[in-house]
Amino acid sequence: MKKLQLLLLEDLEEEALELSSFLEDNDYEVSLAKNAVEAEKLIRNRFFDVIILDIMINGRPDGISLAHRLNKEGINVPFLFLTSMQGREIFDEAKLTNPLVYLLKPYNKLELLFSLELAIESCYQQNNSISLASNNGVISPSFLFIKKKRSVVKVDVAAINYVEVKEKYCSIICDSGNYLIKLSLTKLKDMLSNPDFRQVHRNYLVNVKKIKEIYFEDNLIVLDNDEKILFSERYKTAFIKDNTIFR
């Protein structure tokens, strides 16, 4: 599991430290910027999952200006405003940047966590996203964002060992932990659209890069961590056909 990368633009040191400490306690890795120049430099040199922008930085609406520049350059990172500015004029100007959320200080901690989660989901709200009951997940080409209790965890797709169907859920098995999302195995496979993941049984999808050994006669796959996965005749035939080394 990787921590969600968050950039916080906040010029007031005490508020920045208090907020970053709270976010770090909720599984975010926070980078601080005290002005728009620092924030823009970080954005150009690092990947962030979500950005929190204060509007007034050193007495100027630099948070809004930065948001406009990000939009103009097509930098597609979900962002939200967290500000003490309550005037309609500022709100209308901020709205033109298409923020995913506009929150007022003093912030409610639970509302902020929910807003960050919604911002991430909304950014990936395409045909490859899901949001169901208490087990939420958003799928991007490289990562899964999965709701777990009160936080969102970021799971590297390449770190997945295998996926197992459990009734109406898929259990995603990684060395770092297991995660549940409410989705069929077939649908998850289509969403991942990754050739490294092969269905080897009606209940299993395996990351072929995690395979250590295959026992074709015993219908068994052994992974790098020595876990054993069933290999059904139906999917074994297709697997051999698609991999000339086994013919």
Tab-separated table of C-alpha atoms in Angstrom:
chain	number	residue	atom	x	y	z
A	1	MET	CA	0.000	0.000	0.000
A	2	LYS	CA	1.278	3.467	-0.905
A	3	LYS	CA	0.200	6.563	0.986
A	4	LEU	CA	-1.791	9.111	-0.955
A	5	GLN	CA	0.428	12.011	-2.009
A	6	LEU	CA	-1.072	15.388	-1.038
A	7	LEU	CA	0.199	18.918	-1.649
A	8	LEU	CA	-0.883	21.618	0.783
A	9	LEU	CA	-0.518	25.289	-0.158
A	10	GLU	CA	-0.795	27.260	3.090
A	11	ASP	CA	1.193	30.366	4.107
A	12	LEU	CA	0.341	30.266	7.817
A	13	GLU	CA	2.887	27.950	9.403
A	14	GLU	CA	0.868	26.980	12.486
A	15	GLU	CA	-2.207	26.085	10.414
A	16	ALA	CA	-0.086	24.214	7.877
A	17	LEU	CA	1.611	22.081	10.514
A	18	GLU	CA	-1.655	21.333	12.325
A	19	LEU	CA	-3.424	20.311	9.116
A	20	SER	CA	-0.523	18.259	7.768
A	21	SER	CA	-0.256	16.386	11.073
A	22	PHE	CA	-3.967	15.520	10.931
A	23	LEU	CA	-3.719	14.366	7.305
A	24	GLU	CA	-0.627	12.263	7.972
A	25	ASP	CA	-2.532	10.529	10.778
A	26	ASN	CA	-5.105	9.597	8.117
A	27	ASP	CA	-2.684	7.960	5.646
A	28	TYR	CA	-1.709	10.957	3.522
A	29	GLU	CA	1.889	11.881	2.792
A	30	VAL	CA	1.896	15.675	2.862
A	31	SER	CA	4.191	18.102	1.048
A	32	LEU	CA	3.972	21.720	2.245
A	33	ALA	CA	4.316	24.863	0.143
A	34	LYS	CA	4.105	28.329	1.683
A	35	ASN	CA	3.649	30.160	-1.628
A	36	ALA	CA	2.429	29.500	-5.165
A	37	VAL	CA	5.944	29.405	-6.631
A	38	GLU	CA	6.953	26.573	-4.295
A	39	ALA	CA	3.693	24.744	-4.966
A	40	GLU	CA	4.051	24.991	-8.745
A	41	LYS	CA	7.637	23.749	-8.597
A	42	LEU	CA	6.572	20.723	-6.544
A	43	ILE	CA	3.691	19.968	-8.913
A	44	ARG	CA	6.013	20.009	-11.919
A	45	ASN	CA	8.530	17.685	-10.294
A	46	ARG	CA	6.367	15.240	-8.359
A	47	PHE	CA	3.133	13.324	-8.692
A	48	PHE	CA	0.272	14.236	-6.352
A	49	ASP	CA	-3.043	12.457	-5.904
A	50	VAL	CA	-4.805	15.553	-4.582
A	51	ILE	CA	-4.034	19.214	-3.791
A	52	ILE	CA	-5.403	21.518	-1.072
A	53	LEU	CA	-5.121	25.237	-1.921
A	54	ASP	CA	-5.581	28.161	0.416
A	55	ILE	CA	-6.832	31.116	-1.608
A	56	MET	CA	-5.179	34.117	0.034
A	57	ILE	CA	-1.402	33.668	0.128
A	58	ASN	CA	0.540	36.621	1.561
A	59	GLY	CA	-2.482	38.837	1.029
A	60	ARG	CA	-3.041	37.899	-2.636
A	61	PRO	CA	-5.431	35.356	-4.241
A	62	ASP	CA	-2.489	33.241	-5.412
A	63	GLY	CA	-4.346	29.983	-4.798
A	64	ILE	CA	-6.840	30.907	-7.505
A	65	SER	CA	-4.088	32.078	-9.860
A	66	LEU	CA	-2.247	28.774	-9.420
A	67	ALA	CA	-5.430	26.811	-10.113
A	68	HIS	CA	-5.938	28.769	-13.347
A	69	ARG	CA	-2.382	27.952	-14.460
A	70	LEU	CA	-2.817	24.252	-13.712
A	71	ASN	CA	-6.000	24.175	-15.782
A	72	LYS	CA	-4.435	26.114	-18.649
A	73	GLU	CA	-1.505	23.693	-18.843
A	74	GLY	CA	-3.733	20.625	-18.594
A	75	ILE	CA	-2.274	19.401	-15.297
A	76	ASN	CA	-5.048	17.057	-14.247
A	77	VAL	CA	-4.730	16.739	-10.470
A	78	PRO	CA	-7.863	16.980	-8.302
A	79	PHE	CA	-7.778	20.064	-6.099
A	80	LEU	CA	-9.960	21.750	-3.546
A	81	PHE	CA	-9.938	25.144	-1.870
A	82	LEU	CA	-9.695	25.429	1.913
A	83	THR	CA	-10.065	29.078	2.806
A	84	SER	CA	-11.408	31.637	5.262
A	85	MET	CA	-12.665	33.767	2.346
A	86	GLN	CA	-16.471	33.864	2.456
A	87	GLY	CA	-17.197	36.696	0.020
A	88	ARG	CA	-19.338	35.962	-3.015
A	89	GLU	CA	-16.910	37.680	-5.389
A	90	ILE	CA	-13.984	35.467	-4.339
A	91	PHE	CA	-16.185	32.375	-4.460
A	92	ASP	CA	-17.349	33.177	-8.010
A	93	GLU	CA	-13.756	33.724	-9.123
A	94	ALA	CA	-12.618	30.460	-7.486
A	95	LYS	CA	-15.521	28.604	-9.090
A	96	LEU	CA	-14.168	29.463	-12.555
A	97	THR	CA	-11.178	27.179	-11.884
A	98	ASN	CA	-13.505	24.179	-11.449
A	99	PRO	CA	-12.408	23.069	-7.979
A	100	LEU	CA	-13.887	19.793	-6.821
A	101	VAL	CA	-14.702	21.234	-3.388
A	102	TYR	CA	-14.770	24.668	-1.712
A	103	LEU	CA	-14.394	24.423	2.069
A	104	LEU	CA	-14.374	27.186	4.658
A	105	LYS	CA	-12.119	27.493	7.675
A	106	PRO	CA	-12.331	26.488	10.442
A	107	TYR	CA	-12.742	23.091	8.805
A	108	ASN	CA	-14.579	20.064	10.130
A	109	LYS	CA	-12.118	17.167	10.167
A	110	LEU	CA	-14.567	14.519	8.996
A	111	GLU	CA	-15.934	16.813	6.280
A	112	LEU	CA	-12.389	17.420	5.028
A	113	LEU	CA	-11.606	13.698	4.846
A	114	PHE	CA	-14.842	13.021	2.981
A	115	SER	CA	-14.154	15.924	0.618
A	116	LEU	CA	-10.691	14.596	-0.218
A	117	GLU	CA	-12.144	11.162	-0.909
A	118	LEU	CA	-14.821	12.625	-3.173
A	119	ALA	CA	-12.227	14.748	-4.985
A	120	ILE	CA	-10.175	11.675	-5.845
A	121	GLU	CA	-13.242	9.719	-6.942
A	122	SER	CA	-14.543	12.610	-9.044
A	123	CYS	CA	-11.209	12.996	-10.820
A	124	TYR	CA	-11.438	9.408	-12.009
A	125	GLN	CA	-15.208	9.510	-12.514
A	126	GLN	CA	-15.099	7.928	-15.944
A	127	ASN	CA	-16.204	4.508	-17.174
A	128	ASN	CA	-13.479	2.923	-15.076
A	129	SER	CA	-14.671	4.072	-11.667
A	130	ILE	CA	-16.900	2.500	-9.059
A	131	SER	CA	-18.448	3.645	-5.805
A	132	LEU	CA	-20.603	1.146	-3.975
A	133	ALA	CA	-21.820	1.021	-0.368
A	134	SER	CA	-19.035	0.904	2.225
A	135	ASN	CA	-16.482	-0.736	-0.065
A	136	ASN	CA	-15.478	1.899	-2.584
A	137	GLY	CA	-12.830	1.780	-5.225
A	138	VAL	CA	-11.574	3.906	-8.053
A	139	ILE	CA	-9.463	2.309	-10.754
A	140	SER	CA	-6.809	4.171	-12.719
A	141	PRO	CA	-4.222	2.615	-15.060
A	142	SER	CA	-1.564	2.292	-12.354
A	143	PHE	CA	-3.391	2.452	-9.038
A	144	LEU	CA	-6.533	1.449	-7.205
A	145	PHE	CA	-7.940	3.932	-4.720
A	146	ILE	CA	-9.900	1.864	-2.211
A	147	LYS	CA	-11.940	3.064	0.741
A	148	LYS	CA	-10.961	1.329	3.964
A	149	LYS	CA	-12.739	2.421	7.128
A	150	ARG	CA	-12.486	6.238	7.245
A	151	SER	CA	-9.611	6.668	4.811
A	152	VAL	CA	-8.710	5.995	1.188
A	153	VAL	CA	-5.717	3.758	0.483
A	154	LYS	CA	-3.682	3.791	-2.701
A	155	VAL	CA	-2.798	0.345	-4.026
A	156	ASP	CA	-0.176	-0.049	-6.737
A	157	VAL	CA	-1.633	-2.332	-9.427
A	158	ALA	CA	1.801	-3.897	-9.963
A	159	ALA	CA	1.895	-4.912	-6.278
A	160	ILE	CA	-1.244	-7.069	-6.545
A	161	ASN	CA	-0.484	-10.790	-6.257
A	162	TYR	CA	-3.928	-12.047	-7.209
A	163	VAL	CA	-7.640	-11.319	-6.983
A	164	GLU	CA	-10.144	-13.760	-5.520
A	165	VAL	CA	-13.918	-13.692	-5.838
A	166	LYS	CA	-15.777	-13.798	-2.531
A	167	GLU	CA	-19.529	-13.777	-3.129
A	168	LYS	CA	-20.339	-10.315	-4.520
A	169	TYR	CA	-16.889	-8.940	-3.740
A	170	CYS	CA	-13.381	-9.164	-5.126
A	171	SER	CA	-10.641	-9.610	-2.567
A	172	ILE	CA	-7.441	-7.943	-3.787
A	173	ILE	CA	-4.432	-9.689	-2.268
A	174	CYS	CA	-1.131	-7.814	-1.897
A	175	ASP	CA	1.884	-8.391	0.314
A	176	SER	CA	0.952	-5.157	2.120
A	177	GLY	CA	-2.612	-6.282	2.881
A	178	ASN	CA	-5.985	-7.363	1.493
A	179	TYR	CA	-8.740	-5.091	0.204
A	180	LEU	CA	-12.397	-5.673	-0.684
A	181	ILE	CA	-14.337	-3.976	-3.466
A	182	LYS	CA	-17.867	-4.761	-4.577
A	183	LEU	CA	-17.294	-5.795	-8.171
A	184	SER	CA	-17.340	-8.948	-10.270
A	185	LEU	CA	-14.054	-10.555	-11.302
A	186	THR	CA	-14.879	-10.130	-14.986
A	187	LYS	CA	-15.662	-6.434	-14.537
A	188	LEU	CA	-12.478	-5.847	-12.531
A	189	LYS	CA	-10.420	-7.610	-15.180
A	190	ASP	CA	-11.959	-5.433	-17.909
A	191	MET	CA	-11.346	-2.272	-15.902
A	192	LEU	CA	-7.714	-3.138	-15.224
A	193	SER	CA	-7.178	-3.923	-18.929
A	194	ASN	CA	-3.697	-5.160	-18.027
A	195	PRO	CA	-2.114	-8.136	-19.833
A	196	ASP	CA	-0.173	-9.030	-16.668
A	197	PHE	CA	-3.413	-10.187	-15.047
A	198	ARG	CA	-4.698	-13.531	-16.308
A	199	GLN	CA	-7.761	-15.415	-15.197
A	200	VAL	CA	-6.681	-18.924	-14.175
A	201	HIS	CA	-9.880	-20.082	-12.494
A	202	ARG	CA	-13.449	-18.810	-12.313
A	203	ASN	CA	-12.556	-17.443	-8.862
A	204	TYR	CA	-9.006	-16.207	-9.456
A	205	LEU	CA	-7.187	-13.524	-11.415
A	206	VAL	CA	-3.382	-13.757	-11.104
A	207	ASN	CA	-0.583	-11.299	-11.742
A	208	VAL	CA	1.698	-13.380	-13.987
A	209	LYS	CA	4.726	-11.395	-12.812
A	210	LYS	CA	4.149	-12.850	-9.334
A	211	ILE	CA	4.182	-16.493	-10.506
A	212	LYS	CA	7.119	-18.604	-9.327
A	213	GLU	CA	6.094	-22.061	-10.541
A	214	ILE	CA	3.297	-23.726	-12.504
A	215	TYR	CA	2.371	-27.399	-12.059
A	216	PHE	CA	0.224	-28.107	-15.078
A	217	GLU	CA	-0.509	-31.740	-14.209
A	218	ASP	CA	-1.584	-30.772	-10.702
A	219	ASN	CA	-3.520	-27.703	-11.870
A	220	LEU	CA	-1.573	-25.533	-9.449
A	221	ILE	CA	0.167	-22.153	-9.541
A	222	VAL	CA	2.709	-21.166	-6.890
A	223	LEU	CA	3.382	-17.478	-6.361
A	224	ASP	CA	6.586	-15.774	-5.219
A	225	ASN	CA	5.262	-15.675	-1.640
A	226	ASP	CA	4.505	-19.444	-1.868
A	227	GLU	CA	0.749	-18.996	-1.939
A	228	LYS	CA	-0.979	-21.636	-4.070
A	229	ILE	CA	-3.693	-20.850	-6.608
A	230	LEU	CA	-5.938	-23.350	-8.393
A	231	PHE	CA	-5.511	-23.562	-12.172
A	232	SER	CA	-8.656	-24.863	-13.876
A	233	GLU	CA	-8.559	-26.855	-17.105
A	234	ARG	CA	-10.690	-24.264	-18.880
A	235	TYR	CA	-8.281	-21.389	-18.299
A	236	LYS	CA	-5.139	-23.524	-18.446
A	237	THR	CA	-5.775	-24.356	-22.083
A	238	ALA	CA	-6.094	-20.679	-23.016
A	239	PHE	CA	-3.018	-19.800	-20.943
A	240	ILE	CA	-0.860	-22.377	-22.757
A	241	LYS	CA	-2.214	-21.276	-26.127
A	242	ASP	CA	-1.295	-17.633	-25.463
A	243	ASN	CA	2.193	-18.441	-24.148
A	244	THR	CA	4.333	-20.279	-26.698
A	245	ILE	CA	6.963	-21.196	-24.092
A	246	PHE	CA	4.543	-23.747	-22.591
A	247	ARG	CA	3.575	-25.478	-25.863
